[in-house]
Coordinates of C-alpha atoms (C1' of nucleotides) in Angstrom, one line a residue:
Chain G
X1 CA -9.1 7.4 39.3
X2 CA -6.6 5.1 40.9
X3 CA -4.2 2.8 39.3
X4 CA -2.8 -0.9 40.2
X5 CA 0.3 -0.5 41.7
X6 CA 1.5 -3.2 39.0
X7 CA 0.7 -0.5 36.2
X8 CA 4.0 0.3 34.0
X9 CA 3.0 4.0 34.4
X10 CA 3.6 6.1 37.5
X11 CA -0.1 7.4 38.5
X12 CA -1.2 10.3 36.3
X13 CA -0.5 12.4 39.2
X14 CA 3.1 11.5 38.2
X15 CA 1.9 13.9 34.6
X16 CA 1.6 17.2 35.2
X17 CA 2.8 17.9 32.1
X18 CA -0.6 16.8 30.4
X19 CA -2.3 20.4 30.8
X20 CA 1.0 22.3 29.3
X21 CA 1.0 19.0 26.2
X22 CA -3.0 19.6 26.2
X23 CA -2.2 23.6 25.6
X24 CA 0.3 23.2 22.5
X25 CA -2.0 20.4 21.0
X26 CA -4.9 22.5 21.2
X27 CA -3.1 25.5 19.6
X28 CA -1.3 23.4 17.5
X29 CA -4.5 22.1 16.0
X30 CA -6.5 25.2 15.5
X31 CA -3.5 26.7 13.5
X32 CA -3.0 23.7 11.4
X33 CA -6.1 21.3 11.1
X34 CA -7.5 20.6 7.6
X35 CA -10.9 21.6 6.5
X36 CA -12.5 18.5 6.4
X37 CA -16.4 18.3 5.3
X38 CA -17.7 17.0 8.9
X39 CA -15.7 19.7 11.0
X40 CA -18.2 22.6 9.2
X41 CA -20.9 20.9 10.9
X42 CA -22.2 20.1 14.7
X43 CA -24.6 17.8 13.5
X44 CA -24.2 14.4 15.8
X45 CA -25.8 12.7 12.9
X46 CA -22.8 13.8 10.2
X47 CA -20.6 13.1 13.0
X48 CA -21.1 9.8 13.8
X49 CA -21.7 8.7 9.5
X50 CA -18.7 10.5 9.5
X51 CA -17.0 8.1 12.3
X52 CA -18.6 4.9 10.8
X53 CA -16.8 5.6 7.5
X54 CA -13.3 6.4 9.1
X55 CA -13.4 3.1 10.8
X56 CA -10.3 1.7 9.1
X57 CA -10.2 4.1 5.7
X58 CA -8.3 7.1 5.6
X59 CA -9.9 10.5 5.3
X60 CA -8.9 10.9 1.8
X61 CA -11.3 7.8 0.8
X62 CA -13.7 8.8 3.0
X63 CA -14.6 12.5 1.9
X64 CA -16.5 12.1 -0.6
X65 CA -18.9 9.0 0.1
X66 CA -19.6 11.6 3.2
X67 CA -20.8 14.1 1.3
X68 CA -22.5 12.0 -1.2
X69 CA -23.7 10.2 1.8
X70 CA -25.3 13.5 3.4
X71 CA -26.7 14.6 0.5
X72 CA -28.3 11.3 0.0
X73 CA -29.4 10.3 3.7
X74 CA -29.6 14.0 5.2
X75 CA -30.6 13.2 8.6
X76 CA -31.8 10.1 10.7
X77 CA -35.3 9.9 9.5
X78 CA -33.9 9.9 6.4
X79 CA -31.6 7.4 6.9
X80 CA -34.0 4.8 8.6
X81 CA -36.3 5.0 5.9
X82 CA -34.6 4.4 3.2
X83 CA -34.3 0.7 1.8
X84 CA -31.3 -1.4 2.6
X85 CA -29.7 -1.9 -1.0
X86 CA -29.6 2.0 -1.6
X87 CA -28.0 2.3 2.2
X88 CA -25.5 -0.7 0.8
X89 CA -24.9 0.8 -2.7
X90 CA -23.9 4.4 -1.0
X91 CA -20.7 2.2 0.5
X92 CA -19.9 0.4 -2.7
X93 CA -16.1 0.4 -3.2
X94 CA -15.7 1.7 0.4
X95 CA -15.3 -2.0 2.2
X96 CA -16.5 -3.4 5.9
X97 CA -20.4 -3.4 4.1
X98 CA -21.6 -3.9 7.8
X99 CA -20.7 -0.3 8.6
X100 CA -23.6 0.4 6.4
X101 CA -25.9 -1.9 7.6
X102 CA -25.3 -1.0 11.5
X103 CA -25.6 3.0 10.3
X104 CA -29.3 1.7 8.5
X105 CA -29.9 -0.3 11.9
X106 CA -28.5 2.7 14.3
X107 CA -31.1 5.3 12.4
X108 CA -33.8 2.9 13.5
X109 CA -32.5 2.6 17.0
X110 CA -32.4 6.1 17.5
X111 CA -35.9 7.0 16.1
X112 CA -37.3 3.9 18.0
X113 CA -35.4 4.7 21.8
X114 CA -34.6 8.5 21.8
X115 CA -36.8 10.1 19.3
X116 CA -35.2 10.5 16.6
X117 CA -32.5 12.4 18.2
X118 CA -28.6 11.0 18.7
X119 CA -28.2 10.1 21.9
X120 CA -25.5 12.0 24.2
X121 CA -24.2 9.5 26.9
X122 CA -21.6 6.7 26.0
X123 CA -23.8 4.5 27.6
X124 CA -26.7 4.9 25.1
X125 CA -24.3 5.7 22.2
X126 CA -22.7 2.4 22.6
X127 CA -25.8 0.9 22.4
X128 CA -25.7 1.7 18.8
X129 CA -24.8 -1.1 16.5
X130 CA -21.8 -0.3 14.8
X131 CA -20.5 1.7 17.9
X132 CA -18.1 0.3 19.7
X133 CA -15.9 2.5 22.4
X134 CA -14.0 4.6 20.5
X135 CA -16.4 5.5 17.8
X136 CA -18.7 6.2 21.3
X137 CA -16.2 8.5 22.7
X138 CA -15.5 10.1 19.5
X139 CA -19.1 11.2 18.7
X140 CA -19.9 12.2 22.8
X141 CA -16.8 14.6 22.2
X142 CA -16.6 16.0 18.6
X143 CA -20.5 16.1 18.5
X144 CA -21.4 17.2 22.6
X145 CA -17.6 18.4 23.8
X146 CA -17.9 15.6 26.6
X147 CA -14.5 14.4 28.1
X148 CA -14.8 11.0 26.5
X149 CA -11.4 9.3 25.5
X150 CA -11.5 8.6 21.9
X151 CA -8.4 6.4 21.3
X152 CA -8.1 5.0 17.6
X153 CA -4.7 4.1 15.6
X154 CA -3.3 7.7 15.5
X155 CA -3.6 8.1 19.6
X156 CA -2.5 4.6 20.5
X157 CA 0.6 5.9 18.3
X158 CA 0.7 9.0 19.9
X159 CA 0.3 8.7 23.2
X160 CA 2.5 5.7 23.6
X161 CA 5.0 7.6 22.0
X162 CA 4.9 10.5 24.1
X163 CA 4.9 8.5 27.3
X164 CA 7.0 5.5 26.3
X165 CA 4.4 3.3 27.1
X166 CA 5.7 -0.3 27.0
X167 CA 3.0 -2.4 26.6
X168 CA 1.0 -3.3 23.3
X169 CA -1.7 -0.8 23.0
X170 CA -3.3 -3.3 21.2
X171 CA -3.7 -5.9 24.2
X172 CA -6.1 -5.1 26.7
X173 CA -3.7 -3.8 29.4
X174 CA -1.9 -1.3 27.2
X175 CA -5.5 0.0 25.6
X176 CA -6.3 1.2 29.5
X177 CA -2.9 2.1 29.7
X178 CA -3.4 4.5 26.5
X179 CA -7.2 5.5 27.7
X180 CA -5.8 6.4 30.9
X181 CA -3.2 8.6 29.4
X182 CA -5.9 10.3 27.0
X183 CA -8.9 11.0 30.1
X184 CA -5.7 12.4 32.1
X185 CA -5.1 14.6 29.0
X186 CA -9.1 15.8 28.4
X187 CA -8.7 17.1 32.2
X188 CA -7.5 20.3 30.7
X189 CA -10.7 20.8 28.4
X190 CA -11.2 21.3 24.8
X191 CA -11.9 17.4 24.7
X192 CA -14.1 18.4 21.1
X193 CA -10.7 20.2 19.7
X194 CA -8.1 18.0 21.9
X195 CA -9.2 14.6 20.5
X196 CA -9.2 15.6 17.0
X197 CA -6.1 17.0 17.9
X198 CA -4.1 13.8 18.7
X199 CA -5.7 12.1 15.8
X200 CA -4.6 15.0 13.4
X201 CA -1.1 14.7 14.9
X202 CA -0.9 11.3 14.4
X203 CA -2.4 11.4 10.6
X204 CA 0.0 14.3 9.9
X205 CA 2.8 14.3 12.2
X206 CA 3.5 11.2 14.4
X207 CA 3.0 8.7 11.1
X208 CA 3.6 4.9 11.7
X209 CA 7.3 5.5 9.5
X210 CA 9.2 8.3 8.7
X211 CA 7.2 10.7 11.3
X212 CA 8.2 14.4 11.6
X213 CA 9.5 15.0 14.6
X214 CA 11.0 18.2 13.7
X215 CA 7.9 19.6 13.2
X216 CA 6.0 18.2 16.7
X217 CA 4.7 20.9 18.5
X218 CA 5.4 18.5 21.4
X219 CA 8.3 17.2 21.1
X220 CA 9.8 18.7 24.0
X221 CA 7.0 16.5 25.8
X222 CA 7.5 13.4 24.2
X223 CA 9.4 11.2 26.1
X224 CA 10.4 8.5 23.2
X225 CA 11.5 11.6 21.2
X226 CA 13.8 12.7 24.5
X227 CA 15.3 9.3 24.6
X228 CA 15.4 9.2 20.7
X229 CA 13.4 6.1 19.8
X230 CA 10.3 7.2 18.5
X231 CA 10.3 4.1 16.6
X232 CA 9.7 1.7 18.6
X233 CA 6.6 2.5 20.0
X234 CA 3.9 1.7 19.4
X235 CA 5.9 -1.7 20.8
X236 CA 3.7 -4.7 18.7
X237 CA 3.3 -8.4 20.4
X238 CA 0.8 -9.7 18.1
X239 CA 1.5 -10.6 15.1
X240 CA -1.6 -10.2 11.9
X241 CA -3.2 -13.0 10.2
X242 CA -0.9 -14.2 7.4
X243 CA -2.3 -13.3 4.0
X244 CA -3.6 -16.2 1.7
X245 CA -2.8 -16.6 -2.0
X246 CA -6.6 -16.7 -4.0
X247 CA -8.4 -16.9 -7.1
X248 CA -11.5 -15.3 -8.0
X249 CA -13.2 -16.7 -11.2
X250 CA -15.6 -14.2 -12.1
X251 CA -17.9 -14.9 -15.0
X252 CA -19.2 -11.1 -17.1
X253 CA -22.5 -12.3 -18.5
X254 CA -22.7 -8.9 -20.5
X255 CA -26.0 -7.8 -22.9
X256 CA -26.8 -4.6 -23.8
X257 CA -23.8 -2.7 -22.2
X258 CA -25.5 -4.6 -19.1
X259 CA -23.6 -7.3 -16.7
X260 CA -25.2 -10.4 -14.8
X261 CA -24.8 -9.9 -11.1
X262 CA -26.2 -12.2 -8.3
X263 CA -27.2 -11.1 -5.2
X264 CA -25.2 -13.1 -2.5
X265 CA -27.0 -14.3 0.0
X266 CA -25.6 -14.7 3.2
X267 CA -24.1 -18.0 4.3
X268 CA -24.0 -19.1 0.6
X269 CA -20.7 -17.9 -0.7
X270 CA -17.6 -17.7 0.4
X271 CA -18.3 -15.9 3.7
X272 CA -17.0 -12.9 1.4
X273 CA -19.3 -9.8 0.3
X274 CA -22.7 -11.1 1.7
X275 CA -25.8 -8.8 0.4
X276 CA -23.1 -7.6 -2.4
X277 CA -24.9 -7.7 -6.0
X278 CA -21.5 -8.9 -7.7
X279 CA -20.6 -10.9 -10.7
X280 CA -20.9 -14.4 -10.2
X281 CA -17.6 -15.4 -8.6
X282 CA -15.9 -18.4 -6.7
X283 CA -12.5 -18.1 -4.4
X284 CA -10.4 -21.1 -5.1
X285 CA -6.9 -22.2 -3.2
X286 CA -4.4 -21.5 -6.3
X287 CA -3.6 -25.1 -5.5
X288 CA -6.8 -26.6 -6.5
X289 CA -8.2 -27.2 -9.8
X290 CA -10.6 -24.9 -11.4
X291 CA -14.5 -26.7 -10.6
X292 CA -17.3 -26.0 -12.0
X293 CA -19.4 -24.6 -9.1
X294 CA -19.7 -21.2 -11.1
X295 CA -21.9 -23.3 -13.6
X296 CA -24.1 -25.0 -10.8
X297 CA -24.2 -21.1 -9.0
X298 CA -25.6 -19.5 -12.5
X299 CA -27.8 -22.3 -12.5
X300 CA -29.2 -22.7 -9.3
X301 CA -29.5 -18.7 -9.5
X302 CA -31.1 -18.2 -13.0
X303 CA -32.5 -21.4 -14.3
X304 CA -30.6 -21.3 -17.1
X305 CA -26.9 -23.1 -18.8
X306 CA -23.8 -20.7 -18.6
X307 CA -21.2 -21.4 -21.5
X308 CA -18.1 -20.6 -20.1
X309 CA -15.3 -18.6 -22.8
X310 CA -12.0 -17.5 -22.5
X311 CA -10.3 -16.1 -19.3
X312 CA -9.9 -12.1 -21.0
X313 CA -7.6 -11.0 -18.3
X314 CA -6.8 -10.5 -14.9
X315 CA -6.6 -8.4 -11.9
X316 CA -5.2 -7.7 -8.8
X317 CA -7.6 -7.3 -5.3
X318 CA -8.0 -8.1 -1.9
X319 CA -10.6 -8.9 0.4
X320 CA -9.1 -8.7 4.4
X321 CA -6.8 -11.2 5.0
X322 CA -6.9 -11.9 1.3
X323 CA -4.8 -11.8 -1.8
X324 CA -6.6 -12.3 -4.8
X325 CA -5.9 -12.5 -8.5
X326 CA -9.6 -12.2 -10.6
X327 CA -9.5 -14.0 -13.5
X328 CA -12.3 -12.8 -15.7
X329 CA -14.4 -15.1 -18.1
X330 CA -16.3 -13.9 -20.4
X331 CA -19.7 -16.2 -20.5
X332 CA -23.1 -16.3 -21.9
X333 CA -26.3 -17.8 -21.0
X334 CA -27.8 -20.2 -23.2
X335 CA -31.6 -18.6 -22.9
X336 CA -33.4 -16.3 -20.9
X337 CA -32.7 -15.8 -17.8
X338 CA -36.3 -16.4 -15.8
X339 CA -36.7 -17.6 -13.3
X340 CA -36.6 -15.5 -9.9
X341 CA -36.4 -18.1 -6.9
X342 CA -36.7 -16.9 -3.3
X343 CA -33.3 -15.8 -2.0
X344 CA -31.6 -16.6 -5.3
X345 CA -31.8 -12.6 -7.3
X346 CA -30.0 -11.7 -10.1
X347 CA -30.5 -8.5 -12.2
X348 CA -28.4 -6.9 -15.2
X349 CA -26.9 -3.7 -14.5
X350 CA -26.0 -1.3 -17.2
X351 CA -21.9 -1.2 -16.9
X352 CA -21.7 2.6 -16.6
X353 CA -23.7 2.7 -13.7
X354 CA -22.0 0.2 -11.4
X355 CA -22.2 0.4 -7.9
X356 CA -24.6 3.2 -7.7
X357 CA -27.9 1.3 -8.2
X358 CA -27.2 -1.9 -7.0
X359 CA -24.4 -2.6 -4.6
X360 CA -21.3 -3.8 -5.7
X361 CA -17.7 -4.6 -4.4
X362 CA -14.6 -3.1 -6.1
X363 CA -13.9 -6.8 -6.7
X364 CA -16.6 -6.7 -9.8
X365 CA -15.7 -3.6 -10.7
X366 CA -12.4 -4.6 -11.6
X367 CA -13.3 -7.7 -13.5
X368 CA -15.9 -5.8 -15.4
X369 CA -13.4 -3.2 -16.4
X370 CA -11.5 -5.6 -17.4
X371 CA -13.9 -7.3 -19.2
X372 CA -15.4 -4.0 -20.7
X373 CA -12.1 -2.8 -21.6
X374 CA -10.8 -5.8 -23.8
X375 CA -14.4 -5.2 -25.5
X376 CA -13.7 -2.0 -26.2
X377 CA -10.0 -1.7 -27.2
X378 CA -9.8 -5.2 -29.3
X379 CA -7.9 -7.4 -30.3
X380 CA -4.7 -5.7 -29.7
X381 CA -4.7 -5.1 -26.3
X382 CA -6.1 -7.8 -25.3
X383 CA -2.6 -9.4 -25.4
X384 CA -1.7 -6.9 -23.3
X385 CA -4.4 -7.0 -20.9
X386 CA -3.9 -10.9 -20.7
X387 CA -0.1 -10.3 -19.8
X388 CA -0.8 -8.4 -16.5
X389 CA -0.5 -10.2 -13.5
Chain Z
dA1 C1' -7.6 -13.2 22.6
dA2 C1' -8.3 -14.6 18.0
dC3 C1' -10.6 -14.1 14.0
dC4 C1' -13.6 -12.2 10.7
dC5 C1' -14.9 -8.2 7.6
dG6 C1' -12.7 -4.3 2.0
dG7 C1' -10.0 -1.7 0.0
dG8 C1' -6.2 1.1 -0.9
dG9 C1' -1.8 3.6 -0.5
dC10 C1' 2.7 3.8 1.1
dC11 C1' 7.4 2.2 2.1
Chain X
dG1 C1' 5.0 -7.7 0.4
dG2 C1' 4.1 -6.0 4.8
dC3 C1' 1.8 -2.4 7.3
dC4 C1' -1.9 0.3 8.7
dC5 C1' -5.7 3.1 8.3
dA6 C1' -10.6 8.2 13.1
dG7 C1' -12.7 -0.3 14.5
dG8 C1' -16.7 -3.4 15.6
dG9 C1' -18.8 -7.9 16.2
dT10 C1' -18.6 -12.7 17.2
dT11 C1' -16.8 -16.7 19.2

DNA sequence: AACCCGGGGCC
DNA sequence: GGCCCAGGGTT
């Protein structure tokens, strides 16, 4: 395919050591590449849960909401038959809850357009929610061994390494810079084995800091390792969101060895953890003064008075661009909870089994641990507890 | 291009 | 405390 002349990259022609670097990744990989629960299988469907989860969240994190995942949802049908707050509640703790709404609404795409079965072409892959270009070429080559590019974080860092690329992969001239690079590299086959390949290098190898070049099976290919700067590429222009100070003031209504949680609805709090069953909870700017919107929330949700108590202890927790401390109150309600309004559920959920009924954000499971814990240990530690933080 | 979405581990 | 992770969607 040709290039503008303006590229910073002579024209792949100007590469011909990509089939010799495609070679040694390729060996490279099949000597060293973990056993990971979706490389047993061929199934598109694993493959591209498999993908959705990765998005973001390291393969340690991921393995085993996979394979409870599979187990669970076993194939498409499955999948797009199952209600929405079971789909949710199999994230729960995992993050980005949309992944497993677009999963839920991909099921029902395939089954409605292509029969149930994943589609093969990027085209209709893409068409996927939850899909965007490089979960598309990851799933046409892991699942179907098509040549599709398949550049995440590890092969922007990798390929911009080996070929001194000096633009931002992250702008939208270095990311065809970088997708050039990885077609040019799929020209010598394997694309199934060579994309994995890069991404293992880069997960194992070529890490953001501290990477081990001395054990590269390319380092004789890679240019910033010739010139001896590995570290400054990837080169970065754009600067992330600065991270925000916040407090969560989460109320555990607890009965029974049960907790309160209210299902957010979306546009109604926060913006954060929409469709999340979660402890009723405000974000406040550290800077402002406590309110008493969590009263009005319980309220508006139950029908019924909430009597704050005391704040029993604190956490740490984050939520994107988000730093926030969770201050846990214990509360009570002062009757029966009742009434259920349209758009305004609430439900206890026994403590032990949080998150697996009902989904819910790591953000409740900490301040019910917390608020569990003090229950449990006493009076004792609950100096402790209300030290931290 | 900027901003939003969770959560965690590592330096 | 910043960075980054097998990113995608919306504006």
């Amino acid at each position: 395919m040709p290039r503008p002349s303006t590229s910073p990259l002579p024209s792949n022609k100007a590469w011909p050591e990509a089939a010799s670097l495609g070679k040694k990744l390729l060996s490279w990989y099949r000597a060293h590449k973990r056993d990971l629960p979706w490389r047993r299988t061929k199934d598109p469907y694993a493959i591209l849960v498999s993908e959705a989860m990765l998005q973001q969240t390291r393969v340690e994190v991921v393995i085993p909401y996979f394979e409870r995942w599979m187990e669970r949802f076993p194939d498409v049908a499955t999948l797009a038959a199952a209600p929405e707050d079971e789909v949710l509640a199999a994230f729960s703790g995992l993050g980005y809850y949309r992944r497993a709404r677009n999963l839920k609404k991909a099921a029902a795409h395939i089954i409605e357009n292509h029969d149930g079965v994943v589609p093969r072409t990027l085209k209709e892959l893409r068409a996927l929610p939850g899909v965007g270009e490089y979960t598309a070429g990851a799933v046409a080559s892991i699942a179907f061994d098509l040549p599709e590019p398949a550049v995440d974080g590890n092969v922007r860092r990798v390929l911009s390494r080996i070929r001194r690329i000096e633009v931002d992969p992250a702008s939208r001239a270095g990311a065809s810079v970088v997708r050039e690079s990885a077609h040019t590299l799929l020209e010598s086959g394997h694309p199934r084995d060579l994309n994995q390949a890069l991404m293992e290098l880069g997960a194992r190898v070529c890490t953001p800091t501290g990477s081990r070049c001395g054990g590269c099976p390319v380092a004789a290919e890679c240019a910033a390792f010739d010139v001896g700067d590995v570290d400054r590429f990837p080169v970065k222009t754009i600067t992330s969101r600065k991270r925000v100070r916040m407090i969560a003031q989460v109320a555990t209504i607890q009965m029974n060895g049960s907790v309160l949680l209210v299902h957010r609805q979306v546009g109604q709090c926060d913006g954060v953890l929409e469709g999340m069953w979660e402890a009723p909870f405000h974000l406040i700017d550290p800077q402002d003064n406590p309110s008493d919107r969590l009263l009005g929330m319980v309220k508006e949700w139950t029908g019924q008075e909430l009597e704050m108590g005391e704040m029993i202890g604190s956490a740490k927790h984050s939520i994107t661009y988000r730093d926030v401390e969770i201050r846990v109150f214990s509360a009570t309600l002062k009757g029966k909870p009742a009434r259920k309004l349209e758009g305004k559920s609430w439900v206890w959920t026994p403590v032990s089994s949080l998150g697996t009924g009902s989904p819910t954000s790591s953000l409740t499971k900490k301040a019910v641990r917390v608020a569990t814990r003090l229950k449990g240990a006493g009076r004792g530690s609950s100096r402790r507890l209300g030290t931290r933080g």
